[in-house]
Coordinates of C-alpha atoms and ligand atoms in Angstrom, one line a residue:
X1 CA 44.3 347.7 -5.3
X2 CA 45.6 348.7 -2.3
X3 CA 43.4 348.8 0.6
X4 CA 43.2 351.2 3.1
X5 CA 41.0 351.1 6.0
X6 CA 39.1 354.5 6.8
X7 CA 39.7 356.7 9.4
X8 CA 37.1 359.3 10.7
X9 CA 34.7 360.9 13.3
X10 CA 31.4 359.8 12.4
X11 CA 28.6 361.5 14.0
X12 CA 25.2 360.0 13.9
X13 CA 22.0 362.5 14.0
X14 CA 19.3 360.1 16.1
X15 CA 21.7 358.0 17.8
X16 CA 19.1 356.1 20.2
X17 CA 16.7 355.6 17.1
X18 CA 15.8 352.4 15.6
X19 CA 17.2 352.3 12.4
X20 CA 20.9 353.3 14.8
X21 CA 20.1 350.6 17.1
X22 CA 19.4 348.0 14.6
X23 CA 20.8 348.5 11.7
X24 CA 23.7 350.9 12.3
X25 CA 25.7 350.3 15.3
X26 CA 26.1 346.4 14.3
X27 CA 27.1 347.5 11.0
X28 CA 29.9 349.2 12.3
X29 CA 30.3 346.3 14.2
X30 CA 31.3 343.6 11.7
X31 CA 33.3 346.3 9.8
X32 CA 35.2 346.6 12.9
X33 CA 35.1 342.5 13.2
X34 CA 36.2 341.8 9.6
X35 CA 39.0 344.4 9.8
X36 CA 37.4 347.4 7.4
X37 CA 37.5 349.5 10.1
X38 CA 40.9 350.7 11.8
X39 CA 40.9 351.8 15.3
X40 CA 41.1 355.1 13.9
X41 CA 37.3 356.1 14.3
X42 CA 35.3 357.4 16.8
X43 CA 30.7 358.1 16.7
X44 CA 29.4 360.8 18.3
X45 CA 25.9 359.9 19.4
X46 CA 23.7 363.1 18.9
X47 CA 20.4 362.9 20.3
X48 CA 17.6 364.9 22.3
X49 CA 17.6 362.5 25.3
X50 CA 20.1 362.9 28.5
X51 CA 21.8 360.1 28.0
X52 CA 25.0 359.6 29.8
X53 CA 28.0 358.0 27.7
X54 CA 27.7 354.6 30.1
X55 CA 24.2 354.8 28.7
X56 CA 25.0 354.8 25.6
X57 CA 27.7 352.2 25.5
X58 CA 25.6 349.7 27.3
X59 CA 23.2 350.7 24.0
X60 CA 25.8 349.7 21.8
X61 CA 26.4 346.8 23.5
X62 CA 23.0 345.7 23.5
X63 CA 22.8 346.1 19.6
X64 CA 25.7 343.7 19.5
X65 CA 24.6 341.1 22.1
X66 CA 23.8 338.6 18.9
X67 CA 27.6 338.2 17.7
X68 CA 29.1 337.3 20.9
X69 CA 32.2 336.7 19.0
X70 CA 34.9 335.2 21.3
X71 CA 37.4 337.5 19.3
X72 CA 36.1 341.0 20.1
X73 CA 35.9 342.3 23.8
X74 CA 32.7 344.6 23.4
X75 CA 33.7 347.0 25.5
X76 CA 36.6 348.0 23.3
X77 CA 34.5 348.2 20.4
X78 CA 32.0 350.3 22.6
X79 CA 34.4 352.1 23.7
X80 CA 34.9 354.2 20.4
X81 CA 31.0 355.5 21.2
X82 CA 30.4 359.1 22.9
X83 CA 27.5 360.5 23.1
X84 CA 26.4 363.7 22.9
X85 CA 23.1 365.3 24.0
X86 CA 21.9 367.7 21.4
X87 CA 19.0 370.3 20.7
X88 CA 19.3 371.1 16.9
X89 CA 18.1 374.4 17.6
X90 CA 20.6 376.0 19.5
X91 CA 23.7 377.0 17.7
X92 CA 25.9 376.7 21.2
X93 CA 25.7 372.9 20.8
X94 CA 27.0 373.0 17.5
X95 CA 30.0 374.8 18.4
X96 CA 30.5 372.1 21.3
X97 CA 30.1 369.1 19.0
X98 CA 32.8 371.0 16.6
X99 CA 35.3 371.2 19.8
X100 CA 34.4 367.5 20.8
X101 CA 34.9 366.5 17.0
X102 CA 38.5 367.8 17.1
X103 CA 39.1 366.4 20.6
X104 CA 38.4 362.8 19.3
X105 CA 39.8 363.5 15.9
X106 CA 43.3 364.1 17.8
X107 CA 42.4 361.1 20.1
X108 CA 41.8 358.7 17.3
X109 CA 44.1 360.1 14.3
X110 CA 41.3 359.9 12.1
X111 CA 43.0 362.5 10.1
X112 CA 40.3 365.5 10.2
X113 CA 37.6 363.2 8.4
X114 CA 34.0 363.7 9.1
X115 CA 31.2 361.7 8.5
X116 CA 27.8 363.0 9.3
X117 CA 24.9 360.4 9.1
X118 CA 21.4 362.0 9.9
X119 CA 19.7 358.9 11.3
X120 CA 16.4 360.3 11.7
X121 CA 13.1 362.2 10.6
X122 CA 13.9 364.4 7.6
X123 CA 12.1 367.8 9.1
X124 CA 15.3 368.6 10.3
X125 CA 17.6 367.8 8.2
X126 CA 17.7 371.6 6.3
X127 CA 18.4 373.0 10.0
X128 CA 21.0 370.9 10.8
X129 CA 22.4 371.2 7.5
X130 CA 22.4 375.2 7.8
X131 CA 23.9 375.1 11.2
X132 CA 26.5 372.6 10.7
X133 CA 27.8 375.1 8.4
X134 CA 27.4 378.6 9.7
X135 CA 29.4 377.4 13.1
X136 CA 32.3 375.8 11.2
X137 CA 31.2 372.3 11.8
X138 CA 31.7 371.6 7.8
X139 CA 34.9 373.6 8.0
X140 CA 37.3 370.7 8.6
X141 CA 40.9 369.5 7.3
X142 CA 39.9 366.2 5.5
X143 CA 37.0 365.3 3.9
X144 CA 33.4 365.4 5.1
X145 CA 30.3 363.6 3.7
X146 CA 26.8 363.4 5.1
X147 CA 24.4 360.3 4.6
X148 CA 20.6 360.7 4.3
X149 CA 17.9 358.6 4.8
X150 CA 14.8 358.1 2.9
X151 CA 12.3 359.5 2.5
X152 CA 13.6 362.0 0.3
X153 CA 10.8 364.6 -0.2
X154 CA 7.2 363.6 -0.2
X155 CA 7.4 364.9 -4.0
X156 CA 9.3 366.4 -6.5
X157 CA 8.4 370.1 -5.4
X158 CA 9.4 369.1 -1.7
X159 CA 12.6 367.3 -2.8
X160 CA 14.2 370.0 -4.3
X161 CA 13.5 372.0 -1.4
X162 CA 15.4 369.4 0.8
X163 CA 17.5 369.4 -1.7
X164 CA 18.3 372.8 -1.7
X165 CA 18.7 372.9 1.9
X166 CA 21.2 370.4 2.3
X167 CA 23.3 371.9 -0.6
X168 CA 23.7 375.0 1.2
X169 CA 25.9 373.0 3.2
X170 CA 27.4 369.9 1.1
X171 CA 28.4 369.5 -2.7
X172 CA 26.6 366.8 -4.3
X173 CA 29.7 364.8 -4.4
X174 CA 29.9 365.3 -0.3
X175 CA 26.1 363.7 0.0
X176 CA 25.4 360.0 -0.2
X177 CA 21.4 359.0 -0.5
X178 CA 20.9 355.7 1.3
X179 CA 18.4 353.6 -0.8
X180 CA 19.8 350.3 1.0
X181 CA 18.3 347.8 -1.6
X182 CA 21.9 349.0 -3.4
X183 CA 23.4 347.7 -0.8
X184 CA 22.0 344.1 -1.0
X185 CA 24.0 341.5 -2.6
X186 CA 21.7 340.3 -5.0
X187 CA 20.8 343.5 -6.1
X188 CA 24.5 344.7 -6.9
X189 CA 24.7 340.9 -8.9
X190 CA 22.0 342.2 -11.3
X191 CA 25.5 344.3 -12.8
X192 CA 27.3 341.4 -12.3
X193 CA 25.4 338.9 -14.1
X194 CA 24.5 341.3 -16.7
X195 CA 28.2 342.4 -17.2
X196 CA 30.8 339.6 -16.7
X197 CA 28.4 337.2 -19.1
X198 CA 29.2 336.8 -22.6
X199 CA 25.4 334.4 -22.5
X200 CA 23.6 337.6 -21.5
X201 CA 24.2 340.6 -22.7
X202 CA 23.9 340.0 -26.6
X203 CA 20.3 338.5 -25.6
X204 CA 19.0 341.6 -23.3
X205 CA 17.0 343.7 -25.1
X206 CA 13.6 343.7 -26.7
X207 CA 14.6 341.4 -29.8
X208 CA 14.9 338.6 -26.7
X209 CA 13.5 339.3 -23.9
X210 CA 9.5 339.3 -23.6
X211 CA 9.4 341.3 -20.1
X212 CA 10.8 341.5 -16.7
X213 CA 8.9 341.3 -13.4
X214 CA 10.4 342.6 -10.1
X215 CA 8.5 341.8 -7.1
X216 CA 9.3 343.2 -3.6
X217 CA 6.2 341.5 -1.5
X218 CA 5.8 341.7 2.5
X219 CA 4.1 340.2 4.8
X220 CA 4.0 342.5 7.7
X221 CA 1.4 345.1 7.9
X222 CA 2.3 348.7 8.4
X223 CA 2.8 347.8 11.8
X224 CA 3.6 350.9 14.2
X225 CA 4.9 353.1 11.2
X226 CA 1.0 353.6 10.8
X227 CA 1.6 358.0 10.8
X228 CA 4.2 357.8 8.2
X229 CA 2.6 355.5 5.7
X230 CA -0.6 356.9 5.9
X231 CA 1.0 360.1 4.4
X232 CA 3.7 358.1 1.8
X233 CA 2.1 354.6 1.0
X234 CA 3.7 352.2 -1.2
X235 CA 4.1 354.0 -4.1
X236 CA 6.0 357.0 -2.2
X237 CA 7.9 354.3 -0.1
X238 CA 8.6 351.4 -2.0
X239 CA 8.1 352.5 -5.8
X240 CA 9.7 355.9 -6.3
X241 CA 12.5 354.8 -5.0
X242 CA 14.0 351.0 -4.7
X243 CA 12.1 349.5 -7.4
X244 CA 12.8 352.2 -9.6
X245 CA 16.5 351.7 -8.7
X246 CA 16.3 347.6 -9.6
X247 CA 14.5 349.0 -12.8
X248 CA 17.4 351.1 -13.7
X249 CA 19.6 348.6 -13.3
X250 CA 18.0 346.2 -15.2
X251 CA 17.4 348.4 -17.8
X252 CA 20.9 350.7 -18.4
X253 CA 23.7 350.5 -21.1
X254 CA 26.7 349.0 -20.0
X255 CA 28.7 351.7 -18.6
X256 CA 32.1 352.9 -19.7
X257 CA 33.9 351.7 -16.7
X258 CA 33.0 350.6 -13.4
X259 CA 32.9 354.1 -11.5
X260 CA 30.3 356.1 -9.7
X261 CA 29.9 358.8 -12.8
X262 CA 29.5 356.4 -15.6
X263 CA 27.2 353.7 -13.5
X264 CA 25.4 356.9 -12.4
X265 CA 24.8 358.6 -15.9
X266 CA 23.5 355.4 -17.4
X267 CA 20.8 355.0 -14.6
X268 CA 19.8 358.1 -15.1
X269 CA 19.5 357.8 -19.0
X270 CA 16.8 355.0 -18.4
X271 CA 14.8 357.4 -16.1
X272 CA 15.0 359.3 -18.4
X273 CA 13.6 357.1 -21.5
X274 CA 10.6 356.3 -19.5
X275 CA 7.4 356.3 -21.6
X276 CA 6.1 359.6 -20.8
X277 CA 2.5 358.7 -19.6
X278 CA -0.3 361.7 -18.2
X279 CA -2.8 361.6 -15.0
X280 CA -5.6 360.0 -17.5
X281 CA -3.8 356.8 -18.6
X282 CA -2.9 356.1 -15.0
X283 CA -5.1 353.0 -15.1
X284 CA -3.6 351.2 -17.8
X285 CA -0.1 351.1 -16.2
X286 CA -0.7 351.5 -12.5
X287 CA -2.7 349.4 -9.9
X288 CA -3.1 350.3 -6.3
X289 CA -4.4 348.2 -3.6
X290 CA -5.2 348.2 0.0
X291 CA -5.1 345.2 2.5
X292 CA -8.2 344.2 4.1
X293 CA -8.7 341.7 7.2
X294 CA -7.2 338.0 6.9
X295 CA -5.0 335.8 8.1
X296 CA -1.6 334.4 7.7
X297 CA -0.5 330.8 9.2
X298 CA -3.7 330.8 11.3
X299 CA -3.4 334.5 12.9
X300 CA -5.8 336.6 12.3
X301 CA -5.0 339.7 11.2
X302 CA -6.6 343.6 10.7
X303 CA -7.0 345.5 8.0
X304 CA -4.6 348.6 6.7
X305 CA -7.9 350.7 8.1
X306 CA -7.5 349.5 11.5
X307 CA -3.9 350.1 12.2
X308 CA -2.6 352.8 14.7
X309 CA -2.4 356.1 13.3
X310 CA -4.3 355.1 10.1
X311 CA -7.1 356.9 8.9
X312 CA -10.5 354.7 9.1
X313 CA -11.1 356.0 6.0
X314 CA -8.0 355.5 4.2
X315 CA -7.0 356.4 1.1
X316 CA -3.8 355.2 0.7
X317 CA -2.6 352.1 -1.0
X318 CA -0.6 349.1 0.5
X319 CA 0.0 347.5 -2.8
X320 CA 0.8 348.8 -6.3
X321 CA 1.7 346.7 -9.3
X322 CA 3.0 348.9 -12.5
X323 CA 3.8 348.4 -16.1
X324 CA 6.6 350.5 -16.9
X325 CA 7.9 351.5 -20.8
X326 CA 11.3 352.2 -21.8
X327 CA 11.1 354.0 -24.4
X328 CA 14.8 353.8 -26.5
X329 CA 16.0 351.4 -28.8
X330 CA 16.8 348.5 -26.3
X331 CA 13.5 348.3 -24.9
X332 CA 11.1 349.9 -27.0
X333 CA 8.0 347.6 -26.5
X334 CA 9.2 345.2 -23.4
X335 CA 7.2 346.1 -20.2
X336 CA 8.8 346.3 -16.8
X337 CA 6.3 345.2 -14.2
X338 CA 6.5 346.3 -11.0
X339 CA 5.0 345.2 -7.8
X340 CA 5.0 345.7 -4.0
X341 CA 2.7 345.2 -1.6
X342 CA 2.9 344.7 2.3
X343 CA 0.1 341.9 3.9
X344 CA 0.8 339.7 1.1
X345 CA 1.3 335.7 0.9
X346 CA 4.8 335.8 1.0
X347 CA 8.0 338.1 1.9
X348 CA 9.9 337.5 -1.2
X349 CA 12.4 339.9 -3.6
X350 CA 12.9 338.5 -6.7
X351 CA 13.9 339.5 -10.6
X352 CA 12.5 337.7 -13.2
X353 CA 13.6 337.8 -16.5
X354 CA 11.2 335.9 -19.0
X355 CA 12.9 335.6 -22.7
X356 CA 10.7 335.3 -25.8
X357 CA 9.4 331.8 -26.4
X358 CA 10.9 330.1 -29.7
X359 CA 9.2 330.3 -33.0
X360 CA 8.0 326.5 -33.2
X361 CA 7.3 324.2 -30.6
X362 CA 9.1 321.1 -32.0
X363 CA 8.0 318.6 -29.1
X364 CA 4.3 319.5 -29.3
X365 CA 3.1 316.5 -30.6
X366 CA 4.3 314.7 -28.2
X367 CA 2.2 317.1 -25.6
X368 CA 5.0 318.3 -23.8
X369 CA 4.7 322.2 -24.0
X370 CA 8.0 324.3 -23.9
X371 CA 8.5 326.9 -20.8
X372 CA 10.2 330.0 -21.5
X373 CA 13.1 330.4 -20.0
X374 CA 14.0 332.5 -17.3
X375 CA 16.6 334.3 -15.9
X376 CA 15.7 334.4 -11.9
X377 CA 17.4 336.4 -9.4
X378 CA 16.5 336.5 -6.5
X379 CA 17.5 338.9 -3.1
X380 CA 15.0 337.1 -0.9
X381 CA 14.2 335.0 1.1
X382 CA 16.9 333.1 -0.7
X383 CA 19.7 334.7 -2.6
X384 CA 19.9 332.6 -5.5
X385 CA 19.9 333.3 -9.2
X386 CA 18.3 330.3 -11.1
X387 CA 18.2 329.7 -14.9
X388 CA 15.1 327.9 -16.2
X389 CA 15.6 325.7 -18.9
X390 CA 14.0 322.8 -21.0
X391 CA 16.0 319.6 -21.6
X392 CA 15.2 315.9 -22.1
X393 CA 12.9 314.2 -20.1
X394 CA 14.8 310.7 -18.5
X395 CA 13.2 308.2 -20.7
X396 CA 13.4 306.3 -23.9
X397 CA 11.6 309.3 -25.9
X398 CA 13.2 312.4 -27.2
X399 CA 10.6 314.8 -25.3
X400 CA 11.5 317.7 -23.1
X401 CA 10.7 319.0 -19.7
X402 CA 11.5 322.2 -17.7
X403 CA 14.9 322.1 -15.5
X404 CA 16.5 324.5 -13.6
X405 CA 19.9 325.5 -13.1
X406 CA 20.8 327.3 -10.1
X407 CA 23.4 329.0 -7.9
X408 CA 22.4 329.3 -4.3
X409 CA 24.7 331.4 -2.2
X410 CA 24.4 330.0 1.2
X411 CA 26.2 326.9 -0.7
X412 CA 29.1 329.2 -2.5
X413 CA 32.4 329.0 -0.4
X414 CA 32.3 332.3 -0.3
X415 CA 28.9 332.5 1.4
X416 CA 29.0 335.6 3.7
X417 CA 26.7 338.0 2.8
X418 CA 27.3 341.2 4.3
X419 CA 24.1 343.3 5.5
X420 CA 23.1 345.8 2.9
X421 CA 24.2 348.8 5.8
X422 CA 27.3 347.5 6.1
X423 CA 28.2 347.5 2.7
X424 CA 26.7 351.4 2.2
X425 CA 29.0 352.6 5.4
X426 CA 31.8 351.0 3.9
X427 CA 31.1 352.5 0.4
X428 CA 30.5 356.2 2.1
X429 CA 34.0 355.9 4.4
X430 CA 36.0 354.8 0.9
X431 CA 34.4 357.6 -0.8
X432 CA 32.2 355.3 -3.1
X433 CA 28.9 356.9 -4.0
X434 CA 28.0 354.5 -6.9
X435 CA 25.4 352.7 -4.4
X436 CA 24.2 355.9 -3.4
X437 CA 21.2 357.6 -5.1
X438 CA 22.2 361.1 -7.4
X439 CA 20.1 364.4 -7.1
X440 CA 19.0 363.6 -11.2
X441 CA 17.8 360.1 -10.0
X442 CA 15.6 362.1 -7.2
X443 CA 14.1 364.4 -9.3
X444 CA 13.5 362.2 -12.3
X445 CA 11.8 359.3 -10.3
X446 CA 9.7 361.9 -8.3
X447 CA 9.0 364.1 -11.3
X448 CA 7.5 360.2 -12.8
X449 CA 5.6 359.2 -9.5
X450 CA 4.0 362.5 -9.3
X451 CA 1.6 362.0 -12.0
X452 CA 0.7 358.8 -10.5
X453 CA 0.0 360.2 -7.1
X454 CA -1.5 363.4 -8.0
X455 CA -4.5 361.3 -10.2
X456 CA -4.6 358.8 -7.5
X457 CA -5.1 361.6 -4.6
X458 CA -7.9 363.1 -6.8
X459 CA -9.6 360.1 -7.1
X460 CA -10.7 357.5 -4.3
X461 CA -10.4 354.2 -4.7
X462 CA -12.5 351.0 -4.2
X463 CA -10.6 350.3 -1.1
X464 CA -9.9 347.8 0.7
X465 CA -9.9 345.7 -2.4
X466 CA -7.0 342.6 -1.4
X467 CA -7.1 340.3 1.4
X468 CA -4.4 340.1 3.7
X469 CA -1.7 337.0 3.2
X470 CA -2.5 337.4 -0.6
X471 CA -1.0 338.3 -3.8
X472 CA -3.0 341.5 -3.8
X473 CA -5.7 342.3 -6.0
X474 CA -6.9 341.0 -8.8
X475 CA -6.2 343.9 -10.9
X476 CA -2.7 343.4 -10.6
X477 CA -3.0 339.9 -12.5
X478 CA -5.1 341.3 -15.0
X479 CA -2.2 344.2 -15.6
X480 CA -0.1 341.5 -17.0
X481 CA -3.3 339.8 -18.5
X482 CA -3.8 342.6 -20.7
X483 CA -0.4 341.6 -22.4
X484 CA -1.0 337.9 -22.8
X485 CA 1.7 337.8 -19.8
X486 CA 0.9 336.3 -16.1
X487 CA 3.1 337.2 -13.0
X488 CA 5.6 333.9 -12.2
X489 CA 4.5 332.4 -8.7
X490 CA 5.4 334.1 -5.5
Ligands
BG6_1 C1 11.7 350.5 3.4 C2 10.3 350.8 3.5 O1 12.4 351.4 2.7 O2 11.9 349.2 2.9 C3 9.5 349.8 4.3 O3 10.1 352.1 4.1 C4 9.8 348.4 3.8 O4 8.1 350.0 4.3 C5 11.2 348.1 3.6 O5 9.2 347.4 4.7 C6 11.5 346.8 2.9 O6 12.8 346.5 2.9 P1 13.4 345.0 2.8 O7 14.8 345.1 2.8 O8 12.8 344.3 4.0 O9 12.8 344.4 1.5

């Protein structure tokens, strides 16, 4: 394949945020470092604030500070960075950012290419959306696309609306949802190991495999993002959307080929094919939790209740664990549990796959009990995939013990792992939406969640009902209980 490396303006929407300052800007840094990025591309910075372009720069600069790589002069790299003070509202500015877009496109010979990334609070998004087109700013030469941030919608009914706004001005084709657990490593191996195995694939399906677990635990609190998770919490933030997406995964056919359509339309199918449940069996599939006062290696810590900008009487939970059904012929009766949690014992993202335990136990008499085995992959804090097995114990008696076979990248020649933004920009700028989440994926995932939600909210709970540095409450254990299955350690 030949590689070409993109060319474009890209203008970032909350240029002196967070998620720009950490996450973006030295993104585009290592692109620019490992050669994915000509020196055909320019960023606008658009933000409220005065800033002066110096400003800015020096804010690049500072988001790059860690490399110091002896090979890149940062102010070259810095010196692709403009900024641009911006008030959404007025449609003058617009028409300024369209002329200053053309000026750099010439500059740059980035071809007419335009990539709009709205880095920022979604309240704007439909206005910016609606103005970008009616002054032209969509109007280009070469191709435009526009990434978005979670959260998408606080539900399904508020979804489409975004959604609806933000078509006015872009085909679906031209809008890429970030849901950046796509873009870790381990995550995108889940295809990988399922796909380029002969071992696996005959084995994945209910006749095999007993259940699957994926955990995504935290140990932070809500920190100073108390406003915005009082009003999402962790079913809204963690479950409708990235541990839905590692269920898909999991879950889908093998598609036809490896392209964005095909990987697309099977996730979607296994959306689809989940077990329809309604508002009064809630219970028996879905747990919710809230952390409570504790401490982690000796600090004390406060609970959810306490945080800035949390309600003292709280509602909302920090924690959910969930059993989800597929219901086609794959995985008709194997359940997907789910849990996330933040304030918990460990930060850890991990896949397990437990197979079906063998019909006899032919060492039992010698008291040595067979393990299932496992399939382990797992995105944090160590990306590793381990296979549990049993094999001979070292001594003079045929008897068997539980091994474990593992590949652990940060030993693999090839051991650079590229941050999960990095690998989405680079996707976007090559036209590549299969990391990307699809309108259908949206609305099926929120159209699920809903039911949870809307008997949760009607409903309070026994709250707060985990400890903080935990693994959450005890009716997440007994979730799997219920099945005769136990979650596999954190
Ligand atoms: C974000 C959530 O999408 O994912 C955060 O809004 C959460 O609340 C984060 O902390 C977890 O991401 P990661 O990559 O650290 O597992």
């Amino acid at each position: 394949m030949t590689y070409h490396t993109p060319k474009a303006v890209i203008i970032i929407f909350g240029a002196t945020g967070d998620l720009a300052n950490r996450k973006l800007y030295p993104s585009l840094y290592r692109l620019y470092r490992n050669g994915k990025l000509s020196e055909n591309f320019a960023v606008i910075g658009v933000a409220r604030r005065p800033l002066t372009n110096e400003d800015f720069r020096n804010n690049i600069k500072k988001s790059i500070e860690e490399f110091n790589d002896p090979h890149i002069n940062p102010d070259d790299f810095a010196s692709h960075f403009h900024y641009n003070p911006f008030d959404v509202q007025d449609l003058t500015h617009y028409q300024k950012l369209n002329a200053f877009i053309n000026e750099l496109d010439e500059k740059h010979e980035t071809d007419g290419n335009r990539l709009f990334y709205l880095a920022m609070a979604p309240n704007f998004f439909g206005t910016i959306a609606a103005n970008l087109k009616s002054q032209g700013v969509t109007n280009n030469t070469g191709w435009t696309r526009l990434i978005i941030e979670k959260p998408f919608g606080h539900n399904f009914e508020t979804a489409q609306q975004l959604n609806n706004q933000i078509r006015h001005a872009f085909d679906e084709d031209q809008i890429y949802r970030i849901d950046h657990y796509l873009g870790k490593d381990m995550i995108q191996n889940i295809e990988v190991v399922r796909f380029a195995n002969a071992l696996f694939e005959p084995l994945w399906n209910n006749h095999y495999i007993s259940n699957i677990q994926v955990t995504s635990s935290e140990t932070l609190g809500v920190e100073e993002r108390g406003r915005y998770y009082d009003e999402s919490g962790a079913l809204r933030d963690m479950v409708q959307n990235h541990m839905l997406q590692m269920v898909s995964l999991l879950a889908m056919e093998p598609p036809a080929r490896l392209n964005p359509d095909d990987i697309r339309y099977e996730k979607i199918k296994v959306l689809r094919s989940l077990k329809e449940i309604n508002e009064n069996d809630v219970d028996q599939y879905f747990v919710r939790g809230q952390y409570d006062r504790g401490e982690i290696n000796g600090k004390e810590l406060d609970a959810y209740r306490e945080s800035n900008g949390v309600d003292p009487d709280s509602n909302t939970e920090t924690y959910v664990a969930a059993k989800f059904m597929i219901d086609n012929f794959r995985w008709a009766g194997v359940p997907f549990y789910v849990r996330t949690g933040k304030r918990m014992a460990k930060k850890s993202t991990e896949i397990v796959i437990q197979f079906k335990d063998l019909p006899i136990n032919l060492y039992k008499e010698k008291g040595d009990t067979i393990d299932p085995n496992l399939l382990v992959i797992q995105a944090h804090p160590d990306e590793k995939i381990t296979l549990h097995l049993n094999a001979k114990k070292g001594d003079y008696d045929t008897t068997s013990k539980p091994i474990t076979m593992y590949y652990d990248k940060k030993h693999a020649e090839d051991s650079y792992t590229p941050e999960a933004y990095e690998v989405l920009l680079n996707d976007c700028l090559h036209g590549d939406s299969t990391n990307f989440v699809h309108w259908d994926e949206v609305a099926l995932s929120w159209k699920y969640i809903d039911i949870i939600s809307n008997a949760w909210e009607g409903n309070k709970a026994a709250f707060p009902n985990y400890t903080s540095g935990t693994c959450g409450p005890k009716a997440g254990d007994e979730l799997l209980g219920a099945n005769g299955h136990h979650w596999w350690k954190l």
